[in-house]
CSV table of C-alpha atoms in Angstrom, one decimal:
chain,number,residue,atom,x,y,z
A,1,MET,CA,-16.7,1.7,-10.3
A,2,ILE,CA,-13.9,3.8,-12.2
A,3,LYS,CA,-11.8,2.4,-14.7
A,4,ARG,CA,-9.2,3.6,-17.2
A,5,ASP,CA,-8.9,3.8,-20.6
A,6,ASP,CA,-7.1,0.7,-21.1
A,7,GLY,CA,-10.2,-1.1,-18.9
A,8,LEU,CA,-8.4,-1.5,-15.6
A,9,PRO,CA,-10.4,-0.5,-12.5
A,10,VAL,CA,-8.7,2.2,-10.5
A,11,PRO,CA,-8.0,1.5,-6.9
A,12,SER,CA,-8.9,3.8,-4.4
A,13,ILE,CA,-6.3,5.1,-1.9
A,14,PHE,CA,-6.7,6.5,1.7
A,15,HIS,CA,-4.1,7.7,4.1
A,16,ARG,CA,-4.4,8.1,7.9
A,17,LYS,CA,-1.9,9.6,9.9
A,18,SER,CA,-0.3,8.7,13.2
A,19,LYS,CA,-2.1,9.4,16.0
A,20,GLY,CA,-0.1,8.4,19.5
A,21,LYS,CA,1.1,4.9,19.6
A,22,ILE,CA,-0.6,4.2,15.8
A,23,SER,CA,1.1,4.2,13.1
A,24,PRO,CA,0.6,6.0,9.7
A,25,ARG,CA,-1.0,3.9,7.5
A,26,TYR,CA,-1.9,3.4,3.6
A,27,LEU,CA,-5.2,1.8,2.8
A,28,ILE,CA,-5.8,0.5,-0.8
A,29,LYS,CA,-8.6,-0.8,-2.0
A,30,CYS,CA,-9.3,-2.6,-5.5
A,31,GLY,CA,-11.5,-0.5,-7.8
A,32,ASP,CA,-13.4,-4.1,-9.1
A,33,CYS,CA,-13.9,-5.9,-5.8
A,34,LYS,CA,-13.5,-5.7,-1.7
A,35,ASN,CA,-9.8,-6.8,-2.2
A,36,LYS,CA,-7.8,-4.4,0.4
A,37,LEU,CA,-3.8,-3.9,0.8
A,38,GLU,CA,-2.8,-2.3,3.9
A,39,ILE,CA,0.7,-0.6,4.4
A,40,TYR,CA,2.0,0.6,7.7
A,41,HIS,CA,4.8,3.1,7.7
A,42,GLY,CA,7.6,3.9,10.0
A,43,ASP,CA,10.9,5.8,9.6
A,44,GLU,CA,12.9,2.4,8.5
A,45,ASP,CA,10.5,-0.2,8.0
A,46,LEU,CA,7.4,-1.0,6.3
A,47,GLU,CA,4.5,-3.6,7.2
A,48,ILE,CA,2.3,-4.8,3.7
A,49,ASN,CA,-0.6,-7.3,4.6
A,50,GLY,CA,1.2,-8.3,8.1
A,51,VAL,CA,4.9,-8.7,6.9
A,52,LEU,CA,7.5,-6.3,8.3
A,53,ALA,CA,10.4,-5.7,6.6
A,54,SER,CA,12.8,-3.0,6.5
A,55,LYS,CA,12.5,-0.2,3.6
A,56,LYS,CA,15.3,-1.6,2.1
A,57,GLU,CA,14.5,-5.2,1.9
A,58,TRP,CA,11.0,-4.2,0.5
A,59,LYS,CA,12.8,-1.9,-2.0
A,60,LYS,CA,14.8,-5.0,-3.4
A,61,ILE,CA,11.5,-6.9,-3.9
A,62,LEU,CA,9.2,-4.0,-5.5
A,63,ILE,CA,11.8,-1.8,-7.4
A,64,PRO,CA,12.3,-4.9,-9.9
A,65,LEU,CA,8.7,-5.6,-10.3
A,66,LEU,CA,8.0,-2.0,-11.4
A,67,LYS,CA,10.4,-1.4,-14.3
């Protein structure tokens, strides 16, 4: 397990390119446990752990959290 200077674990990030009908995906695994986050992405939408919404809607939700 890799940790940052502040003691937080570093997540592992994997990217899969699209193949035929399979959408491209980011897989983010926790650096401390077995939890994971799957993000499938298209031209105008994102599916994050099974929740599908437009990129515009995800921006409304996520941008304020990152400020």
